[in-house]
mmCIF file of C-alpha atoms in Angstrom:
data_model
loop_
_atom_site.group_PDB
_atom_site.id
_atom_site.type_symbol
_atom_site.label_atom_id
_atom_site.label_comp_id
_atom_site.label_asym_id
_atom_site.label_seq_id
_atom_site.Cartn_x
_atom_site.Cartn_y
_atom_site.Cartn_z
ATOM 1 C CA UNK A 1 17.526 4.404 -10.333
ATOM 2 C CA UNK A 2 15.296 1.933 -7.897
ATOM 3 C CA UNK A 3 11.996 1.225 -8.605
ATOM 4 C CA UNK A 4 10.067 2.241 -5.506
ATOM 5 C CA UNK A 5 6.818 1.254 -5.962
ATOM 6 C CA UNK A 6 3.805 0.931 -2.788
ATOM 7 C CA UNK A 7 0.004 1.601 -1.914
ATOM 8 C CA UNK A 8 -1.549 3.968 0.249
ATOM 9 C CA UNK A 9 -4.862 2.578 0.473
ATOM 10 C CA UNK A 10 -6.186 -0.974 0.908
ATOM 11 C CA UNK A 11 -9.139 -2.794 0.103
ATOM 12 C CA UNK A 12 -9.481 -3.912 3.799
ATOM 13 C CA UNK A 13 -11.984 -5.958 5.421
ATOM 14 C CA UNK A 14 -13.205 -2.669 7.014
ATOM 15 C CA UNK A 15 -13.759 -1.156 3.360
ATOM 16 C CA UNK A 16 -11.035 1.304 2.015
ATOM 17 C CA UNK A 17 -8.386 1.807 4.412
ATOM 18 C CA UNK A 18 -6.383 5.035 3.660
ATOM 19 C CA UNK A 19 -3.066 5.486 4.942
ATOM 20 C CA UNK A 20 -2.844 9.049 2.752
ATOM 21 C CA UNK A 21 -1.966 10.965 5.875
ATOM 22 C CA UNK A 22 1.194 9.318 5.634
ATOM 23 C CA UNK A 23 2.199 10.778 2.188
ATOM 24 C CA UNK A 24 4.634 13.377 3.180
ATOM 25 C CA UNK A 25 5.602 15.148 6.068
ATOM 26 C CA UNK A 26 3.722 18.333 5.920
ATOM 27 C CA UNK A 27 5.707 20.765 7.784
ATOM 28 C CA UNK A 28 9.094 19.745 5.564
ATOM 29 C CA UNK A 29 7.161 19.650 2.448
ATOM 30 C CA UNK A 30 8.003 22.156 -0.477
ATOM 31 C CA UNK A 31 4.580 21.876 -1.937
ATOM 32 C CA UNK A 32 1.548 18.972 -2.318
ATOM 33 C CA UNK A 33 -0.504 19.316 -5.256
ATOM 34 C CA UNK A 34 -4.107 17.679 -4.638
ATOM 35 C CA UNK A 35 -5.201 16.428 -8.038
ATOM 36 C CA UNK A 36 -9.395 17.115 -8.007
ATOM 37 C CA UNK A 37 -11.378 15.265 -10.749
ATOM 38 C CA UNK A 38 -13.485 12.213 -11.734
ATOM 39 C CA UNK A 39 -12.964 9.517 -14.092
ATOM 40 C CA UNK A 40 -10.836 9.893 -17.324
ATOM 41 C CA UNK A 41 -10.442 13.604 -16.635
ATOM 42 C CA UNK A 42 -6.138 12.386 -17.350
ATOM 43 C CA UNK A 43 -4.946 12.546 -13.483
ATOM 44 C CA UNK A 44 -2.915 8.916 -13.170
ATOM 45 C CA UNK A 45 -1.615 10.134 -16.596
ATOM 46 C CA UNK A 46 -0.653 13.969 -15.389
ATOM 47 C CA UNK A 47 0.834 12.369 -12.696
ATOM 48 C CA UNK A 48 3.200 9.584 -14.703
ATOM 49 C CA UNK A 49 4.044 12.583 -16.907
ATOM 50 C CA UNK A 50 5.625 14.246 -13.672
ATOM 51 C CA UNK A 51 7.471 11.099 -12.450
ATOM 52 C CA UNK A 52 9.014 10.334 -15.855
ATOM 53 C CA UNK A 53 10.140 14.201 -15.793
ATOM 54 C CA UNK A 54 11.565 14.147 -12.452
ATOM 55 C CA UNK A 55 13.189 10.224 -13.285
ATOM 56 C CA UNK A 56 14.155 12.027 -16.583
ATOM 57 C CA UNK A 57 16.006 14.663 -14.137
ATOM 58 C CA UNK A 58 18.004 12.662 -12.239
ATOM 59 C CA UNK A 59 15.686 12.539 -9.416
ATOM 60 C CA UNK A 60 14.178 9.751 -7.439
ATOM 61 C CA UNK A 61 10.596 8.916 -7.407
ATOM 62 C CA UNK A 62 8.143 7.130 -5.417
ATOM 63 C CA UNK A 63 5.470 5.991 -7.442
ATOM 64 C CA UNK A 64 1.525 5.295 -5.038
ATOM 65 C CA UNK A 65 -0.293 2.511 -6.952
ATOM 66 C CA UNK A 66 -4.148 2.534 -7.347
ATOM 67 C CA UNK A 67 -5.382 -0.667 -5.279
ATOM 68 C CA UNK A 68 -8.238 -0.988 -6.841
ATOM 69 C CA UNK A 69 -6.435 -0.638 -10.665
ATOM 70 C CA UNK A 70 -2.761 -1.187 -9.668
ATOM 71 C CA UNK A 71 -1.965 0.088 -13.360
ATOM 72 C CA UNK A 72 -3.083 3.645 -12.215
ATOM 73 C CA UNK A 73 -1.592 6.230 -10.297
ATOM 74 C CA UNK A 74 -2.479 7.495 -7.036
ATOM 75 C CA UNK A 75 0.164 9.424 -5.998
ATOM 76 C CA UNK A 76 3.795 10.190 -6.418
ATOM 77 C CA UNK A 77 6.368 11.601 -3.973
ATOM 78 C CA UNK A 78 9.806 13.527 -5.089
ATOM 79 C CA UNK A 79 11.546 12.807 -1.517
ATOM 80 C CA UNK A 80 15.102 14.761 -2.549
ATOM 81 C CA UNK A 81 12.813 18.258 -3.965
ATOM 82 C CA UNK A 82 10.046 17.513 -0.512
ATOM 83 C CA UNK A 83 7.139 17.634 -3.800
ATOM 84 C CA UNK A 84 4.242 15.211 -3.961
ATOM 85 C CA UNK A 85 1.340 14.774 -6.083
ATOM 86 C CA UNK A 86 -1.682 12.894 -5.055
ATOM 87 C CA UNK A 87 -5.305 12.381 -6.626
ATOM 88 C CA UNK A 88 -7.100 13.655 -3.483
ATOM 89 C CA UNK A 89 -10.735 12.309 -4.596
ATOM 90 C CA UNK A 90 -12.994 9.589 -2.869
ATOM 91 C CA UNK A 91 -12.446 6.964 -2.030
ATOM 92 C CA UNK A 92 -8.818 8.552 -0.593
ATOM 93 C CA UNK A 93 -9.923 11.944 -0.360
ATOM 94 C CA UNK A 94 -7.103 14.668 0.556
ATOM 95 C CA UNK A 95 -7.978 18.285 1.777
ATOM 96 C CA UNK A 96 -5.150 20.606 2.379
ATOM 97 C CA UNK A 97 -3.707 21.175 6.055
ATOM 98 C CA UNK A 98 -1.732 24.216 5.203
ATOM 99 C CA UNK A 99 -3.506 25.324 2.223
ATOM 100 C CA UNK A 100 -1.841 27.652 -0.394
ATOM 101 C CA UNK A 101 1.216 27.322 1.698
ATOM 102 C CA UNK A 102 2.074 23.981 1.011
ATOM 103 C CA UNK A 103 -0.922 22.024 -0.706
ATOM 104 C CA UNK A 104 -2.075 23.664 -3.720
ATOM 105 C CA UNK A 105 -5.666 22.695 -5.607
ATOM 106 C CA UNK A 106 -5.133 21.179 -9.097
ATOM 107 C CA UNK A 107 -8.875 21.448 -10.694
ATOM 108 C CA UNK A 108 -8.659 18.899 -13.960
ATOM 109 C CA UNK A 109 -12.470 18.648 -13.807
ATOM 110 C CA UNK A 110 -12.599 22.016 -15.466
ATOM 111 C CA UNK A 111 -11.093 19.637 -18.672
ATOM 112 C CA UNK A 112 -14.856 18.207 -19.141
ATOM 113 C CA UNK A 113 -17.135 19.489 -22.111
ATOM 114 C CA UNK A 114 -20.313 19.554 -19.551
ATOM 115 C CA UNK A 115 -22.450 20.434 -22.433
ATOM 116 C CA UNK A 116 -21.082 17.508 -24.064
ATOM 117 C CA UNK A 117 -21.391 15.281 -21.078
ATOM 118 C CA UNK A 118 -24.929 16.222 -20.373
ATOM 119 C CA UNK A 119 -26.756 13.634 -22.254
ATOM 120 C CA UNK A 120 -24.991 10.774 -20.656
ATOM 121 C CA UNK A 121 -26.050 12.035 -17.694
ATOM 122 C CA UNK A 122 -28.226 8.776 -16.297
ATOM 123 C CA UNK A 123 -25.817 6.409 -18.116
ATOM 124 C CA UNK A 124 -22.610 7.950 -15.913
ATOM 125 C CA UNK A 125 -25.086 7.745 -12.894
ATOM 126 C CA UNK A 126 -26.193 4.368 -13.193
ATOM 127 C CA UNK A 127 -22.892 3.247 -13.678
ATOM 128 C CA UNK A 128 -21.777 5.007 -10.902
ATOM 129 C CA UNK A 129 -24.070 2.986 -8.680
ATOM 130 C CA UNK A 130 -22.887 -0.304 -9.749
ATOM 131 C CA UNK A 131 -19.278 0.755 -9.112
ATOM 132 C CA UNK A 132 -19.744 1.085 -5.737
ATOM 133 C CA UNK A 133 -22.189 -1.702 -5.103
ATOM 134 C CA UNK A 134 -19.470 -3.828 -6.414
ATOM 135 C CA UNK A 135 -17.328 -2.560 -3.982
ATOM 136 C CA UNK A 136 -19.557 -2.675 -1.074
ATOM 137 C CA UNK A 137 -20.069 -6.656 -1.917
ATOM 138 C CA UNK A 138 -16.052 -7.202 -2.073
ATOM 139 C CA UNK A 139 -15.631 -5.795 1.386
ATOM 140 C CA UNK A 140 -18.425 -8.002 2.652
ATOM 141 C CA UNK A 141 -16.308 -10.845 1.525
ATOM 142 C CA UNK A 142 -13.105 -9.715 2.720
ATOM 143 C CA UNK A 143 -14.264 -9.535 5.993
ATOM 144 C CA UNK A 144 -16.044 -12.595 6.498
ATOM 145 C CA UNK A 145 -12.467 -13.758 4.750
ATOM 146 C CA UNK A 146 -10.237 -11.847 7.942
ATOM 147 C CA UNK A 147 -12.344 -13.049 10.451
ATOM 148 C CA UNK A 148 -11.380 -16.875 9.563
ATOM 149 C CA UNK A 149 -7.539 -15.380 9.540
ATOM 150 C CA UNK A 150 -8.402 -14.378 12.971
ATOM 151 C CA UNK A 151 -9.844 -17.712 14.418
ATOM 152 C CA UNK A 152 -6.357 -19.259 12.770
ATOM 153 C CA UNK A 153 -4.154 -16.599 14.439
ATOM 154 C CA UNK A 154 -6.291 -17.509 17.464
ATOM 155 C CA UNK A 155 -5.730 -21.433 17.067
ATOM 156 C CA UNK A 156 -1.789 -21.062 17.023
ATOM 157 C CA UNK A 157 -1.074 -17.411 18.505
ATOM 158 C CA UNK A 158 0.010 -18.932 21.912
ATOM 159 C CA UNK A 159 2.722 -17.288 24.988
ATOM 160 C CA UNK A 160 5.330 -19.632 24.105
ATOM 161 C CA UNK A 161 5.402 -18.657 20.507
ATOM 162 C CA UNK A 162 5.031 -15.005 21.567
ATOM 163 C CA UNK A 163 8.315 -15.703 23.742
ATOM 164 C CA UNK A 164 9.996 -17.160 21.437
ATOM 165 C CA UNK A 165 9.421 -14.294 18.574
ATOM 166 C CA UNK A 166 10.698 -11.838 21.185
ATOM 167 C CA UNK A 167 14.004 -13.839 21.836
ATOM 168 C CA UNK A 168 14.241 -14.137 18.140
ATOM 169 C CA UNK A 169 14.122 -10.628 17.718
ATOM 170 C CA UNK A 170 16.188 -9.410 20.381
ATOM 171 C CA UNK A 171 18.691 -11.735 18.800
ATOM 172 C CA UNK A 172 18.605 -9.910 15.136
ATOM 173 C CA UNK A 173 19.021 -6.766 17.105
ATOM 174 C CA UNK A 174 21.834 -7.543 18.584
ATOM 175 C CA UNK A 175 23.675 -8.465 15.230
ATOM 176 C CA UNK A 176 21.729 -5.721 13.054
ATOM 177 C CA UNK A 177 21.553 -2.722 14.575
ATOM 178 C CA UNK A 178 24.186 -0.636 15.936
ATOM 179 C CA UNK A 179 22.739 2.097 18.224
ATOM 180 C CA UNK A 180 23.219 5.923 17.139
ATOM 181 C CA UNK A 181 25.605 7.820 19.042
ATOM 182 C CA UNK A 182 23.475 10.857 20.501
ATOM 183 C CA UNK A 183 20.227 10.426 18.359
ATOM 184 C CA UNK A 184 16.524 11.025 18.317
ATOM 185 C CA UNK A 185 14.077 7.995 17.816
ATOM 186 C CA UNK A 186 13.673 6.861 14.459
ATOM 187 C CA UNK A 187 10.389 7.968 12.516
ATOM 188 C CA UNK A 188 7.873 5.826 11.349
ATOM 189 C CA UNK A 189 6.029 6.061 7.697
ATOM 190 C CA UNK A 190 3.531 3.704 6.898
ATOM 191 C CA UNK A 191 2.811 2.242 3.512
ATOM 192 C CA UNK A 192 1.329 -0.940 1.733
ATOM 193 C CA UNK A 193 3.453 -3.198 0.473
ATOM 194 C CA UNK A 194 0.407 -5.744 -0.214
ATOM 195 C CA UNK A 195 -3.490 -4.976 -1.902
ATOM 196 C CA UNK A 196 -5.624 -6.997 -3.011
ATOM 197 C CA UNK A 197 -6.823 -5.700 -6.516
ATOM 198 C CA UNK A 198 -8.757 -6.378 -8.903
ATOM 199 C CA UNK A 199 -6.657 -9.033 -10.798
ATOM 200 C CA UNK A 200 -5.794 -10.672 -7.121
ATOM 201 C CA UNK A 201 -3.404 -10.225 -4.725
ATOM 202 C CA UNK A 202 -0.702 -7.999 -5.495
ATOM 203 C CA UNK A 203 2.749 -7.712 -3.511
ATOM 204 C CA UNK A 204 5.718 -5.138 -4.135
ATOM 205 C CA UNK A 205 8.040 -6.570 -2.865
ATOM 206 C CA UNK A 206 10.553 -5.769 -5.207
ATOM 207 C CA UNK A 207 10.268 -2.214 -3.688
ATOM 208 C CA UNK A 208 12.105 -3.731 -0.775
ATOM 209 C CA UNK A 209 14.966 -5.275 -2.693
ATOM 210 C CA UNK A 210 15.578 -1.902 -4.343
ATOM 211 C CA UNK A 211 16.337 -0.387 -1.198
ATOM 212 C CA UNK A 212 17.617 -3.219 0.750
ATOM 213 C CA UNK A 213 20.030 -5.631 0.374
ATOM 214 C CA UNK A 214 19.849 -7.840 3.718
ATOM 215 C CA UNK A 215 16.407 -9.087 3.797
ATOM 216 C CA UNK A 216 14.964 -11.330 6.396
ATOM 217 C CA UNK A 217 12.256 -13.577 5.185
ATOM 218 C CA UNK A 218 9.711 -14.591 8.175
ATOM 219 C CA UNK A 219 7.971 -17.564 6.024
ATOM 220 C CA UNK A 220 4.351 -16.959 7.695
ATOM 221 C CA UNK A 221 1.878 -19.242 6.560
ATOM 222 C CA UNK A 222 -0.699 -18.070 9.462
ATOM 223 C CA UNK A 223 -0.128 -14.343 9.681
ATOM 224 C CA UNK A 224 1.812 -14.263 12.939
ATOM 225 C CA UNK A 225 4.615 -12.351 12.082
ATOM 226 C CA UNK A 226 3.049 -9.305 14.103
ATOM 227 C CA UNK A 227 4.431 -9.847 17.370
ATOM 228 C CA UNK A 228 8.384 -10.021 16.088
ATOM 229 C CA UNK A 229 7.921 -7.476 13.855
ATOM 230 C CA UNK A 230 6.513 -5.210 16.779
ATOM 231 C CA UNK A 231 10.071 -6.022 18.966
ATOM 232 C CA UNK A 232 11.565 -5.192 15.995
ATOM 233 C CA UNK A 233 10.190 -2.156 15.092
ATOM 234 C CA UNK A 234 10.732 -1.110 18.540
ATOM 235 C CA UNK A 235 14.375 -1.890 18.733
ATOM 236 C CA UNK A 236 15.277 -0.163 15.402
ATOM 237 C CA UNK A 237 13.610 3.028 16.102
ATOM 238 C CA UNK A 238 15.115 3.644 19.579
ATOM 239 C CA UNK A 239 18.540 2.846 18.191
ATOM 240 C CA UNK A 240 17.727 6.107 15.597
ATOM 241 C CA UNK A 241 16.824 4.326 11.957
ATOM 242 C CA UNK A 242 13.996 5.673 10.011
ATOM 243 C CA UNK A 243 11.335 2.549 9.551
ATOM 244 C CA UNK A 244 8.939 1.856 6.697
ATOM 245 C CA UNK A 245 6.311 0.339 8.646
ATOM 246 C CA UNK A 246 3.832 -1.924 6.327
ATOM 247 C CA UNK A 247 0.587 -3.025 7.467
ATOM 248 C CA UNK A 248 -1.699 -5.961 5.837
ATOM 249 C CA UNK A 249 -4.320 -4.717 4.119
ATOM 250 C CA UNK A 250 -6.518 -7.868 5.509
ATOM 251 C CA UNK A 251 -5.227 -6.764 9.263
ATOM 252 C CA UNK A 252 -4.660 -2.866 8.782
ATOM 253 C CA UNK A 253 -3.811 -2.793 12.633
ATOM 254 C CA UNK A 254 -1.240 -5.540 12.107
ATOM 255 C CA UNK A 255 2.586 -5.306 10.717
ATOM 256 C CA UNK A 256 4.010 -7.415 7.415
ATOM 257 C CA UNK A 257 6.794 -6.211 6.492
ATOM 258 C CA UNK A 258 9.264 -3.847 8.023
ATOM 259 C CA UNK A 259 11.981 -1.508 5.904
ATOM 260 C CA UNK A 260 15.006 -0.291 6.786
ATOM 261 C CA UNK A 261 16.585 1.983 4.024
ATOM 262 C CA UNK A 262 19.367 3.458 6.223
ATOM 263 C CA UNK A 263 20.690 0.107 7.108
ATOM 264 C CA UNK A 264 20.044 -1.727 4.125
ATOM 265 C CA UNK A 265 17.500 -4.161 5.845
ATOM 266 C CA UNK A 266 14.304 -5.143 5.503
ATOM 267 C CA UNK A 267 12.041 -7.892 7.149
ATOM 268 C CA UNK A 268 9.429 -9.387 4.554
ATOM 269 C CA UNK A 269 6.606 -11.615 5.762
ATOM 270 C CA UNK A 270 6.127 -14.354 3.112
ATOM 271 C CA UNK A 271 3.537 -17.260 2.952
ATOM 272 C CA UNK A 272 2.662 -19.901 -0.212
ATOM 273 C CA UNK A 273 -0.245 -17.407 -1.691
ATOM 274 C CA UNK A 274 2.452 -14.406 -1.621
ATOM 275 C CA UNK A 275 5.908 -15.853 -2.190
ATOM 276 C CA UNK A 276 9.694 -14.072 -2.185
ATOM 277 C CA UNK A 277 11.224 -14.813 -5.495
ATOM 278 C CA UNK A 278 14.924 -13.614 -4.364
ATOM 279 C CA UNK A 279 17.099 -14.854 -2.476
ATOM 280 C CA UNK A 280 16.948 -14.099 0.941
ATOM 281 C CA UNK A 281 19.782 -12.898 3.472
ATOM 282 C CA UNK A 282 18.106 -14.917 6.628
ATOM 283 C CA UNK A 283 15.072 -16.887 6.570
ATOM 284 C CA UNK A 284 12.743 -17.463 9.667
ATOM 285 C CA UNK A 285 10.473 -20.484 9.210
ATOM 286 C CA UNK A 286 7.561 -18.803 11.415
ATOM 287 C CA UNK A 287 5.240 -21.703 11.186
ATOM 288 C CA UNK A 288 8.016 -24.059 12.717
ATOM 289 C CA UNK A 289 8.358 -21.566 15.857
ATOM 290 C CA UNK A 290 4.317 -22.550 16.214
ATOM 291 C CA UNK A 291 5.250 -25.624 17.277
ATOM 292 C CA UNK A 292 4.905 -28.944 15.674
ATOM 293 C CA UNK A 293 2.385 -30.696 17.863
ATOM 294 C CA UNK A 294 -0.146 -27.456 18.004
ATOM 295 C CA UNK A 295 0.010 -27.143 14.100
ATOM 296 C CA UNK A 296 -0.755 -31.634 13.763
ATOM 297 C CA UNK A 297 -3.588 -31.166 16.378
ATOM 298 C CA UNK A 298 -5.077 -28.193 14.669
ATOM 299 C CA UNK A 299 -4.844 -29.481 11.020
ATOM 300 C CA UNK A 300 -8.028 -29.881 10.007
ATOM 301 C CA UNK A 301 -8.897 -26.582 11.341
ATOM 302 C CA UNK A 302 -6.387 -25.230 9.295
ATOM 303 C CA UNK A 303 -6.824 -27.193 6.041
ATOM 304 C CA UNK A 304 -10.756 -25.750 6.295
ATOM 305 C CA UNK A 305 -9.746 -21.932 7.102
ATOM 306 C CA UNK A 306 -7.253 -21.844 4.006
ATOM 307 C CA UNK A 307 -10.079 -23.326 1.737
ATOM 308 C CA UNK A 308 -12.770 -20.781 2.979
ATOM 309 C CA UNK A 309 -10.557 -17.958 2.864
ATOM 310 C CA UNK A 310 -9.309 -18.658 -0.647
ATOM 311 C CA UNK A 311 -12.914 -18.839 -2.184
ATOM 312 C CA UNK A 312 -13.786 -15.954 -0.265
ATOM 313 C CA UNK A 313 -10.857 -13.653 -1.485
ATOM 314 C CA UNK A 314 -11.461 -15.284 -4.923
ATOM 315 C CA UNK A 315 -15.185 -13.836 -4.878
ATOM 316 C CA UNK A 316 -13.996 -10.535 -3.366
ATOM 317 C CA UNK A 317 -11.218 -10.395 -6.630
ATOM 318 C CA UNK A 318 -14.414 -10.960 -8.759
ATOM 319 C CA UNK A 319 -16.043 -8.104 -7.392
ATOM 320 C CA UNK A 320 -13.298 -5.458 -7.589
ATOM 321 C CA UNK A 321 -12.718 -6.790 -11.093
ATOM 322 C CA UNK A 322 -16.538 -6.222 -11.878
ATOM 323 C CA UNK A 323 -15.515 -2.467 -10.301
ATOM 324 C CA UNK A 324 -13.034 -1.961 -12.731
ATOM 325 C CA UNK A 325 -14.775 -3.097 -15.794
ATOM 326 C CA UNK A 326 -17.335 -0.334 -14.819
ATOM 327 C CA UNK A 327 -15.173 1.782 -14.102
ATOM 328 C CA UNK A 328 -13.122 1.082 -17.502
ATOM 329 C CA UNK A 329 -16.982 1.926 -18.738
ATOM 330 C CA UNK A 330 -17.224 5.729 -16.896
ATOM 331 C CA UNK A 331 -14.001 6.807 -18.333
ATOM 332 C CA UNK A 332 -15.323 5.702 -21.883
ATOM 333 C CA UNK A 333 -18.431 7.736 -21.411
ATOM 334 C CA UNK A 334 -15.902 10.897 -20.217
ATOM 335 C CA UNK A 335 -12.505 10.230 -22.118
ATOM 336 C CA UNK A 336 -14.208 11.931 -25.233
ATOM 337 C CA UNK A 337 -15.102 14.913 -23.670
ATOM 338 C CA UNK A 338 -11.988 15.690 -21.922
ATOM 339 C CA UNK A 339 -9.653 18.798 -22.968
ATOM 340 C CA UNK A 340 -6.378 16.773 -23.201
ATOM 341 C CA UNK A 341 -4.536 19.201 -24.563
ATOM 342 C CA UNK A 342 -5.445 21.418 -21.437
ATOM 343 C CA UNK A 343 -4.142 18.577 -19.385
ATOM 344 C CA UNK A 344 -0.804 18.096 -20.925
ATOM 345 C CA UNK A 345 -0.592 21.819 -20.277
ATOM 346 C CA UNK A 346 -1.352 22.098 -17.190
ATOM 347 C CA UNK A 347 1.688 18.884 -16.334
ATOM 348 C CA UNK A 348 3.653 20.817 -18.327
ATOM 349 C CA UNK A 349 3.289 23.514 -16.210
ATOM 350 C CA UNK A 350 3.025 21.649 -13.210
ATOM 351 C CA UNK A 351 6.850 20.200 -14.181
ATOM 352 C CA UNK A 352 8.516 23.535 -14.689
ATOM 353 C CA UNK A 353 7.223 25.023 -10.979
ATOM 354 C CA UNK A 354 8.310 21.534 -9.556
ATOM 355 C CA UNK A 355 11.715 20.662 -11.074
ATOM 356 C CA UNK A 356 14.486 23.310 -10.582
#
């Protein structure tokens, strides 16, 4: 069964980005159940206990990774039984739409000993404090960190290339996509193939090559890749195919990578910092299409952006890991004075309303 793995939330350059919204489509969905809790109170575990059911069942699962703690659970989706579980606190918090009818409160903070937890009262506060502080400083950083991206999109972003991405496109159309007979647009789902985390930048794009087994790889040193992917995009939904539209978490208003499940296709933005390690169908060499004389005259510009915005990711990775060591510290103060029992019951009962 494929491993489909992705992120719903980014640490962006405008602080957490949250593209929860996106996690099912409400008015198809079976049921949502909004996981409410703090630290250590078991939810990323509930949650794996679910997916490893449903996987168990024969079903397939899509797994939401924690961007700040990629080993941590944030969500998963059952597609084939319309079910999805998500851990609707802050920073990505979830309130029901159609609640009772399809999203359904699951309270795991009634697993903490409060009595118990009591004394450790300033402790869990304090450390609170510090968590987000740390957070607040990595954001800083990734912004000053997109805003050099920007200048370098700026610097080689010009109507020629523009015209040329569009012709390029139009091209893969033509060859890719066959146009449904009598068909409504394609929908469009959003998700995060990319996060930066708190042991670097992450990508999954493995996810793609379990659903897809064409993939076009746009080698994009400069983050340019927007405007073909738009044409793209464009092109593939009017013809009827169902897109997987990811953003960059450093430009959440800009595409990276574009999936295709229905067609077996997918269209993967790769640069030296976040490399492909298959083997590709086509490859694009973006940075060529910039044009050689622009990228000779603008070298040293370029040479000092990529320096800058490496040490300023670097300290933004420091400060999301100084997050997770204090956050590693809040669910030692709680993990002691959680019910666990209670919350293997409650995913045990959670399973048998779920699977059929």
């Amino acid at each position: 069964m494929p491993n489909i793995q992705y992120f719903l939330g980014a640490n962006s350059p405008r602080g957490f980005y949250s593209l929860y919204d996106q996690l099912i489509p409400l008015e198809n969905a079976r049921a949502v159940y909004i996981l409410k809790g703090g630290a250590g109170c078991g939810k990323s575990t509930l949650m794996n206990q679910v997916a490893r059911a449903a996987e168990n069942a024969g079903f397939p699962v899509e797994r939401i990774l924690c961007s700040g703690d990629p080993d941590s659970l944030d969500g998963v989706v059952l597609p084939t039984l319309k079910t999805a579980l998500v851990d609707g606190t802050a920073p990505h918090v979830v309130e029901p739409k159609y609640p009772g009818v399809v999203e359904h409160y699951v309270n795991l903070g009634a697993c903490y000993d409060s009595t118990a937890l009591a004394p450790l009262r300033r402790e869990i506060m304090s450390c609170m404090t510090d968590y987000k502080a740390c957070y607040h400083r990595a954001y800083r950083c990734l912004d000053a960190a997109a805003q050099v991206a920007q200048d370098v999109r700026a610097t080689l972003f010009t109507p020629a290339l523009e015209e040329k991405m569009q012709k390029r496109a139009a091209g893969i159309l033509n060859r890719e996509v066959r146009r449904k007979k009598a068909t409504l647009p394609g929908t469009v789902t959003q998700r995060f193939l990319r996060a930066v985390t708190h042991a670097g930048p992450m990508s999954l794009l493995s996810t793609a090559q379990a659903q897809c087994s064409r993939i076009y790889e746009l080698a994009d040193s400069y983050g340019l890749s927007h405007s073909m992917l738009t044409c793209l995009l464009s092109g593939i939904t009017a013809a009827g195919y169902d897109v997987v539209a990811c953003p960059s978490p450093m430009a959440p208003d800009r595409l990276e990578h574009l999936l295709v499940p229905q067609l077996s296709l997918a269209f993967l933005s790769t640069s030296p910092a976040t490399p492909f390690s298959g083997h590709p169908y086509r490859r694009i060499r973006l940075d060529a299409m910039a044009g050689t004389e622009n990228l000779r005259r603008s070298r040293p510009r370029l040479r000092f952006a990529k320096k800058v915005s490496a040490s300023l990711i670097d300290e933004a990775v420091a400060s999301l890991a100084q997050a997770k060591s204090m956050h590693d510290k809040l669910e030692a103060l709680y993990n002691p004075h959680v019910d666990f029992d209670r919350v293997d019951s409650i995913a045990r009962d959670l399973i048998a309303r779920i699977l059929p």
